[in-house]
Amino acid sequence: MFAILGCFLSLFLMAHPVYASTFKTPVIVIDPGHGGIDGGTQNADGTVLEKDLNLIIAKKLADQLKKHGLTVELTREKDEDVTKYAPHDRGWGRHKRDLFGRVEFARQKQATIMISLHGNHGTNKSRGAVVFYQLSSPESYLLASELQTRLNRLTQSFHSPEKGKEFYIIRKPEIPSVLVEYGYLSNPNEFANLMDEKYQQKMVETLKEGILHFMIFYHLPR
């Protein structure tokens, strides 16, 4: 099913001509968390920073989604923060401007959905992926559920989507937004998986399938 999303969209418009003149190709904004002086968390020996792993996974996910006819935008494509999209005359600190800039980027790109990618940190036994959703958005919860179900299968864990009320990055956008913590860098075994290219590809395929399933079954006009 997921290999033919582009064909599905074309067939959808043929079957629903009333939408043909107004339908806009979905825009997926992927936000690789942290960047620049903000490294995020790190693995046990401090040799790998979260910001770098976030960007690697984000780029691979973007490449996969583009193959299915979706427009994909990254909030950053190199090791930098996203303060350039935030105003500099409000007396905000760098961190607040960075978060605001990510949300503003999604607004400027007229995003359909926004997915922020992060690594997690806990004990050396903590494991699995956790997806946080926007409390005020039923669609955000549906997107989070699609992703969480698939990530649980990949990571062989049993997490449920969690309310992300403390995360600015998913509280502020006026679109379905989720924050994906894809694994624990503090767990040596999980970290080893996250650094493995084959596992990264499985992670990307898992995220892609959740996104496409959400777009097809919940977000296209009826």
PDB file of C-alpha atoms in Angstrom:
ATOM      1  CA  MET A   1       0.000   0.000   0.000  1.00  0.00           C
ATOM      2  CA  PHE A   2       2.662   2.468   1.045  1.00  0.00           C
ATOM      3  CA  ALA A   3       4.732   2.020  -2.108  1.00  0.00           C
ATOM      4  CA  ILE A   4       1.986   3.563  -4.225  1.00  0.00           C
ATOM      5  CA  LEU A   5       0.949   6.660  -2.285  1.00  0.00           C
ATOM      6  CA  GLY A   6       1.651   8.870  -5.296  1.00  0.00           C
ATOM      7  CA  CYS A   7      -0.680   6.743  -7.418  1.00  0.00           C
ATOM      8  CA  PHE A   8      -3.241   6.746  -4.635  1.00  0.00           C
ATOM      9  CA  LEU A   9      -3.280  10.543  -4.540  1.00  0.00           C
ATOM     10  CA  SER A  10      -3.771  10.703  -8.306  1.00  0.00           C
ATOM     11  CA  LEU A  11      -6.603   8.176  -8.199  1.00  0.00           C
ATOM     12  CA  PHE A  12      -8.154  10.058  -5.300  1.00  0.00           C
ATOM     13  CA  LEU A  13      -8.337  13.262  -7.314  1.00  0.00           C
ATOM     14  CA  MET A  14      -9.799  11.435 -10.316  1.00  0.00           C
ATOM     15  CA  ALA A  15     -12.514   9.961  -8.116  1.00  0.00           C
ATOM     16  CA  HIS A  16     -13.142  13.262  -6.299  1.00  0.00           C
ATOM     17  CA  PRO A  17     -12.855  16.002  -8.963  1.00  0.00           C
ATOM     18  CA  VAL A  18     -14.372  18.559  -6.589  1.00  0.00           C
ATOM     19  CA  TYR A  19     -11.007  18.570  -4.774  1.00  0.00           C
ATOM     20  CA  ALA A  20      -8.801  18.590  -7.863  1.00  0.00           C
ATOM     21  CA  SER A  21      -8.517  22.377  -8.108  1.00  0.00           C
ATOM     22  CA  THR A  22      -7.910  22.914  -4.398  1.00  0.00           C
ATOM     23  CA  PHE A  23      -5.951  19.832  -3.343  1.00  0.00           C
ATOM     24  CA  LYS A  24      -2.417  20.620  -2.191  1.00  0.00           C
ATOM     25  CA  THR A  25       0.304  18.021  -1.957  1.00  0.00           C
ATOM     26  CA  PRO A  26       0.880  17.354   1.746  1.00  0.00           C
ATOM     27  CA  VAL A  27       3.864  19.133   3.265  1.00  0.00           C
ATOM     28  CA  ILE A  28       5.637  17.158   5.967  1.00  0.00           C
ATOM     29  CA  VAL A  29       7.962  19.151   8.218  1.00  0.00           C
ATOM     30  CA  ILE A  30      10.573  17.036   9.957  1.00  0.00           C
ATOM     31  CA  ASP A  31      12.386  18.694  12.835  1.00  0.00           C
ATOM     32  CA  PRO A  32      15.762  17.197  13.809  1.00  0.00           C
ATOM     33  CA  GLY A  33      15.890  18.270  17.453  1.00  0.00           C
ATOM     34  CA  HIS A  34      18.704  20.408  18.910  1.00  0.00           C
ATOM     35  CA  GLY A  35      21.664  21.565  16.802  1.00  0.00           C
ATOM     36  CA  GLY A  36      24.448  24.109  17.002  1.00  0.00           C
ATOM     37  CA  ILE A  37      25.647  24.661  20.563  1.00  0.00           C
ATOM     38  CA  ASP A  38      22.744  22.536  21.839  1.00  0.00           C
ATOM     39  CA  GLY A  39      23.905  18.958  21.523  1.00  0.00           C
ATOM     40  CA  GLY A  40      20.957  17.393  23.331  1.00  0.00           C
ATOM     41  CA  THR A  41      21.693  14.197  25.217  1.00  0.00           C
ATOM     42  CA  GLN A  42      24.546  11.801  24.437  1.00  0.00           C
ATOM     43  CA  ASN A  43      25.541   8.172  24.654  1.00  0.00           C
ATOM     44  CA  ALA A  44      27.143   6.680  27.780  1.00  0.00           C
ATOM     45  CA  ASP A  45      30.719   7.635  26.920  1.00  0.00           C
ATOM     46  CA  GLY A  46      29.857  10.987  25.346  1.00  0.00           C
ATOM     47  CA  THR A  47      31.217  10.164  21.901  1.00  0.00           C
ATOM     48  CA  VAL A  48      27.931  10.693  20.023  1.00  0.00           C
ATOM     49  CA  LEU A  49      25.607  13.658  20.476  1.00  0.00           C
ATOM     50  CA  GLU A  50      21.861  13.384  20.026  1.00  0.00           C
ATOM     51  CA  LYS A  51      21.758  16.350  17.632  1.00  0.00           C
ATOM     52  CA  ASP A  52      23.848  14.449  15.086  1.00  0.00           C
ATOM     53  CA  LEU A  53      21.811  11.249  15.263  1.00  0.00           C
ATOM     54  CA  ASN A  54      18.588  13.264  14.984  1.00  0.00           C
ATOM     55  CA  LEU A  55      19.820  14.794  11.741  1.00  0.00           C
ATOM     56  CA  ILE A  56      20.940  11.468  10.263  1.00  0.00           C
ATOM     57  CA  ILE A  57      17.549   9.862  10.878  1.00  0.00           C
ATOM     58  CA  ALA A  58      15.647  12.971   9.741  1.00  0.00           C
ATOM     59  CA  LYS A  59      17.456  13.092   6.394  1.00  0.00           C
ATOM     60  CA  LYS A  60      16.858   9.403   5.747  1.00  0.00           C
ATOM     61  CA  LEU A  61      13.172   9.766   6.615  1.00  0.00           C
ATOM     62  CA  ALA A  62      12.846  12.789   4.332  1.00  0.00           C
ATOM     63  CA  ASP A  63      14.389  10.865   1.434  1.00  0.00           C
ATOM     64  CA  GLN A  64      11.928   7.998   1.897  1.00  0.00           C
ATOM     65  CA  LEU A  65       8.867  10.242   2.108  1.00  0.00           C
ATOM     66  CA  LYS A  66       9.868  12.178  -1.006  1.00  0.00           C
ATOM     67  CA  LYS A  67       9.833   8.918  -2.958  1.00  0.00           C
ATOM     68  CA  HIS A  68       6.087   8.746  -2.253  1.00  0.00           C
ATOM     69  CA  GLY A  69       5.267  12.115  -3.765  1.00  0.00           C
ATOM     70  CA  LEU A  70       5.209  14.122  -0.549  1.00  0.00           C
ATOM     71  CA  THR A  71       6.817  17.509  -0.086  1.00  0.00           C
ATOM     72  CA  VAL A  72       9.218  17.280   2.843  1.00  0.00           C
ATOM     73  CA  GLU A  73      10.965  20.157   4.591  1.00  0.00           C
ATOM     74  CA  LEU A  74      13.639  19.901   7.293  1.00  0.00           C
ATOM     75  CA  THR A  75      13.885  22.634   9.923  1.00  0.00           C
ATOM     76  CA  ARG A  76      17.657  22.236   9.664  1.00  0.00           C
ATOM     77  CA  GLU A  77      19.891  20.373   7.224  1.00  0.00           C
ATOM     78  CA  LYS A  78      23.190  20.872   9.030  1.00  0.00           C
ATOM     79  CA  ASP A  79      24.556  21.371  12.545  1.00  0.00           C
ATOM     80  CA  GLU A  80      22.870  24.635  13.480  1.00  0.00           C
ATOM     81  CA  ASP A  81      19.992  25.936  15.537  1.00  0.00           C
ATOM     82  CA  VAL A  82      16.856  27.436  13.982  1.00  0.00           C
ATOM     83  CA  THR A  83      16.933  30.887  15.601  1.00  0.00           C
ATOM     84  CA  LYS A  84      17.071  32.609  12.194  1.00  0.00           C
ATOM     85  CA  TYR A  85      13.298  32.140  11.864  1.00  0.00           C
ATOM     86  CA  ALA A  86      12.602  33.871  15.197  1.00  0.00           C
ATOM     87  CA  PRO A  87      12.435  37.612  15.967  1.00  0.00           C
ATOM     88  CA  HIS A  88      15.518  39.060  17.650  1.00  0.00           C
ATOM     89  CA  ASP A  89      13.842  42.087  19.256  1.00  0.00           C
ATOM     90  CA  ARG A  90      11.798  40.451  22.019  1.00  0.00           C
ATOM     91  CA  GLY A  91      14.529  39.837  24.544  1.00  0.00           C
ATOM     92  CA  TRP A  92      14.223  36.066  24.261  1.00  0.00           C
ATOM     93  CA  GLY A  93      17.115  33.753  25.027  1.00  0.00           C
ATOM     94  CA  ARG A  94      18.634  31.511  22.383  1.00  0.00           C
ATOM     95  CA  HIS A  95      16.689  28.425  23.467  1.00  0.00           C
ATOM     96  CA  LYS A  96      13.287  30.107  23.223  1.00  0.00           C
ATOM     97  CA  ARG A  97      14.152  31.659  19.862  1.00  0.00           C
ATOM     98  CA  ASP A  98      15.254  28.247  18.619  1.00  0.00           C
ATOM     99  CA  LEU A  99      11.970  26.590  19.589  1.00  0.00           C
ATOM    100  CA  PHE A 100       9.935  29.483  18.188  1.00  0.00           C
ATOM    101  CA  GLY A 101      11.960  29.305  14.972  1.00  0.00           C
ATOM    102  CA  ARG A 102      11.082  25.656  14.429  1.00  0.00           C
ATOM    103  CA  VAL A 103       7.373  26.337  14.810  1.00  0.00           C
ATOM    104  CA  GLU A 104       7.618  29.435  12.615  1.00  0.00           C
ATOM    105  CA  PHE A 105       9.423  27.403   9.942  1.00  0.00           C
ATOM    106  CA  ALA A 106       6.511  24.950   9.849  1.00  0.00           C
ATOM    107  CA  ARG A 107       4.054  27.848   9.569  1.00  0.00           C
ATOM    108  CA  GLN A 108       5.957  29.454   6.694  1.00  0.00           C
ATOM    109  CA  LYS A 109       6.106  26.146   4.842  1.00  0.00           C
ATOM    110  CA  GLN A 110       2.344  25.665   5.343  1.00  0.00           C
ATOM    111  CA  ALA A 111       3.007  22.278   6.877  1.00  0.00           C
ATOM    112  CA  THR A 112       0.347  19.584   6.933  1.00  0.00           C
ATOM    113  CA  ILE A 113       1.967  17.814   9.881  1.00  0.00           C
ATOM    114  CA  MET A 114       5.140  18.312  11.918  1.00  0.00           C
ATOM    115  CA  ILE A 115       7.317  15.581  13.405  1.00  0.00           C
ATOM    116  CA  SER A 116      10.134  16.453  15.807  1.00  0.00           C
ATOM    117  CA  LEU A 117      12.791  13.749  16.181  1.00  0.00           C
ATOM    118  CA  HIS A 118      14.754  13.250  19.397  1.00  0.00           C
ATOM    119  CA  GLY A 119      16.848  10.687  21.194  1.00  0.00           C
ATOM    120  CA  ASN A 120      16.032   9.865  24.807  1.00  0.00           C
ATOM    121  CA  HIS A 121      18.028   9.503  28.020  1.00  0.00           C
ATOM    122  CA  GLY A 122      17.302   7.433  31.104  1.00  0.00           C
ATOM    123  CA  THR A 123      19.041   4.535  32.801  1.00  0.00           C
ATOM    124  CA  ASN A 124      21.185   1.966  31.041  1.00  0.00           C
ATOM    125  CA  LYS A 125      18.125  -0.317  31.109  1.00  0.00           C
ATOM    126  CA  SER A 126      15.596   2.164  29.671  1.00  0.00           C
ATOM    127  CA  ARG A 127      14.433   1.093  26.230  1.00  0.00           C
ATOM    128  CA  GLY A 128      11.897   1.703  23.490  1.00  0.00           C
ATOM    129  CA  ALA A 129      10.466   4.677  21.634  1.00  0.00           C
ATOM    130  CA  VAL A 130       7.916   7.138  23.005  1.00  0.00           C
ATOM    131  CA  VAL A 131       5.710   9.456  20.932  1.00  0.00           C
ATOM    132  CA  PHE A 132       4.300  12.640  22.476  1.00  0.00           C
ATOM    133  CA  TYR A 133       1.199  14.284  21.037  1.00  0.00           C
ATOM    134  CA  GLN A 134      -0.540  17.647  21.060  1.00  0.00           C
ATOM    135  CA  LEU A 135      -3.220  17.507  23.750  1.00  0.00           C
ATOM    136  CA  SER A 136      -5.661  19.828  21.961  1.00  0.00           C
ATOM    137  CA  SER A 137      -5.498  17.990  18.621  1.00  0.00           C
ATOM    138  CA  PRO A 138      -7.326  14.686  18.026  1.00  0.00           C
ATOM    139  CA  GLU A 139      -5.380  14.330  14.758  1.00  0.00           C
ATOM    140  CA  SER A 140      -2.111  14.666  16.655  1.00  0.00           C
ATOM    141  CA  TYR A 141      -3.175  11.780  18.881  1.00  0.00           C
ATOM    142  CA  LEU A 142      -4.088   9.660  15.842  1.00  0.00           C
ATOM    143  CA  LEU A 143      -0.707  10.359  14.252  1.00  0.00           C
ATOM    144  CA  ALA A 144       1.069   9.553  17.520  1.00  0.00           C
ATOM    145  CA  SER A 145      -0.875   6.298  17.831  1.00  0.00           C
ATOM    146  CA  GLU A 146       0.028   5.222  14.296  1.00  0.00           C
ATOM    147  CA  LEU A 147       3.701   5.858  14.992  1.00  0.00           C
ATOM    148  CA  GLN A 148       3.727   4.406  18.514  1.00  0.00           C
ATOM    149  CA  THR A 149       2.092   1.129  17.480  1.00  0.00           C
ATOM    150  CA  ARG A 150       4.695   0.540  14.791  1.00  0.00           C
ATOM    151  CA  LEU A 151       7.632   1.674  16.910  1.00  0.00           C
ATOM    152  CA  ASN A 152       6.571  -0.710  19.668  1.00  0.00           C
ATOM    153  CA  ARG A 153       6.803  -3.586  17.201  1.00  0.00           C
ATOM    154  CA  LEU A 154      10.232  -2.461  16.049  1.00  0.00           C
ATOM    155  CA  THR A 155      11.645  -1.935  19.546  1.00  0.00           C
ATOM    156  CA  GLN A 156       9.704  -4.810  21.165  1.00  0.00           C
ATOM    157  CA  SER A 157       8.346  -2.504  23.851  1.00  0.00           C
ATOM    158  CA  PHE A 158       4.912  -1.532  25.143  1.00  0.00           C
ATOM    159  CA  HIS A 159       4.801   2.256  25.399  1.00  0.00           C
ATOM    160  CA  SER A 160       1.644   4.316  24.868  1.00  0.00           C
ATOM    161  CA  PRO A 161       1.490   7.772  23.270  1.00  0.00           C
ATOM    162  CA  GLU A 162       2.016  10.438  25.922  1.00  0.00           C
ATOM    163  CA  LYS A 163       0.629  13.945  26.298  1.00  0.00           C
ATOM    164  CA  GLY A 164       3.270  16.460  25.322  1.00  0.00           C
ATOM    165  CA  LYS A 165       1.896  19.444  27.206  1.00  0.00           C
ATOM    166  CA  GLU A 166       5.367  20.551  28.348  1.00  0.00           C
ATOM    167  CA  PHE A 167       6.863  20.560  24.839  1.00  0.00           C
ATOM    168  CA  TYR A 168       6.619  23.935  23.080  1.00  0.00           C
ATOM    169  CA  ILE A 169       7.418  22.295  19.748  1.00  0.00           C
ATOM    170  CA  ILE A 170       4.102  20.408  19.768  1.00  0.00           C
ATOM    171  CA  ARG A 171       1.988  22.792  21.851  1.00  0.00           C
ATOM    172  CA  LYS A 172       2.289  25.780  19.543  1.00  0.00           C
ATOM    173  CA  PRO A 173       1.803  24.625  15.931  1.00  0.00           C
ATOM    174  CA  GLU A 174      -1.772  24.841  14.639  1.00  0.00           C
ATOM    175  CA  ILE A 175      -1.322  21.536  12.815  1.00  0.00           C
ATOM    176  CA  PRO A 176      -1.057  17.916  13.972  1.00  0.00           C
ATOM    177  CA  SER A 177       2.361  17.744  15.641  1.00  0.00           C
ATOM    178  CA  VAL A 178       4.201  14.981  17.470  1.00  0.00           C
ATOM    179  CA  LEU A 179       7.564  14.568  19.147  1.00  0.00           C
ATOM    180  CA  VAL A 180       9.197  11.176  18.627  1.00  0.00           C
ATOM    181  CA  GLU A 181      11.827  10.001  21.088  1.00  0.00           C
ATOM    182  CA  TYR A 182      13.062   7.108  18.974  1.00  0.00           C
ATOM    183  CA  GLY A 183      15.307   5.368  21.523  1.00  0.00           C
ATOM    184  CA  TYR A 184      17.556   5.647  24.568  1.00  0.00           C
ATOM    185  CA  LEU A 185      21.121   6.708  23.938  1.00  0.00           C
ATOM    186  CA  SER A 186      21.820   5.857  27.595  1.00  0.00           C
ATOM    187  CA  ASN A 187      21.136   2.155  26.970  1.00  0.00           C
ATOM    188  CA  PRO A 188      24.291   0.647  25.382  1.00  0.00           C
ATOM    189  CA  ASN A 189      22.366  -2.073  23.545  1.00  0.00           C
ATOM    190  CA  GLU A 190      19.736   0.294  22.182  1.00  0.00           C
ATOM    191  CA  PHE A 191      22.403   2.841  21.294  1.00  0.00           C
ATOM    192  CA  ALA A 192      24.280   0.184  19.312  1.00  0.00           C
ATOM    193  CA  ASN A 193      21.087  -0.476  17.355  1.00  0.00           C
ATOM    194  CA  LEU A 194      20.549   3.223  16.722  1.00  0.00           C
ATOM    195  CA  MET A 195      24.049   3.528  15.265  1.00  0.00           C
ATOM    196  CA  ASP A 196      23.546   0.548  12.945  1.00  0.00           C
ATOM    197  CA  GLU A 197      22.613   1.585   9.397  1.00  0.00           C
ATOM    198  CA  LYS A 198      20.328  -1.393   8.862  1.00  0.00           C
ATOM    199  CA  TYR A 199      18.445  -0.604  12.068  1.00  0.00           C
ATOM    200  CA  GLN A 200      18.254   3.064  11.105  1.00  0.00           C
ATOM    201  CA  GLN A 201      16.647   2.002   7.844  1.00  0.00           C
ATOM    202  CA  LYS A 202      14.118  -0.109   9.734  1.00  0.00           C
ATOM    203  CA  MET A 203      13.395   2.883  11.975  1.00  0.00           C
ATOM    204  CA  VAL A 204      12.882   5.131   8.963  1.00  0.00           C
ATOM    205  CA  GLU A 205      10.603   2.589   7.257  1.00  0.00           C
ATOM    206  CA  THR A 206       8.586   2.305  10.474  1.00  0.00           C
ATOM    207  CA  LEU A 207       8.130   6.066  10.768  1.00  0.00           C
ATOM    208  CA  LYS A 208       7.336   6.374   7.063  1.00  0.00           C
ATOM    209  CA  GLU A 209       4.607   3.734   7.220  1.00  0.00           C
ATOM    210  CA  GLY A 210       2.986   5.411  10.222  1.00  0.00           C
ATOM    211  CA  ILE A 211       3.008   8.789   8.495  1.00  0.00           C
ATOM    212  CA  LEU A 212       1.602   7.451   5.224  1.00  0.00           C
ATOM    213  CA  HIS A 213      -1.094   5.446   6.984  1.00  0.00           C
ATOM    214  CA  PHE A 214      -2.153   8.579   8.853  1.00  0.00           C
ATOM    215  CA  MET A 215      -2.185  10.684   5.685  1.00  0.00           C
ATOM    216  CA  ILE A 216      -4.234   8.142   3.715  1.00  0.00           C
ATOM    217  CA  PHE A 217      -6.803   7.173   6.322  1.00  0.00           C
ATOM    218  CA  TYR A 218      -7.188  10.258   8.503  1.00  0.00           C
ATOM    219  CA  HIS A 219      -5.994  13.392   6.760  1.00  0.00           C
ATOM    220  CA  LEU A 220      -7.137  13.268   3.138  1.00  0.00           C
ATOM    221  CA  PRO A 221     -10.482  15.000   2.516  1.00  0.00           C
ATOM    222  CA  ARG A 222     -13.514  12.710   2.488  1.00  0.00           C
TER     223      ARG A 222
END
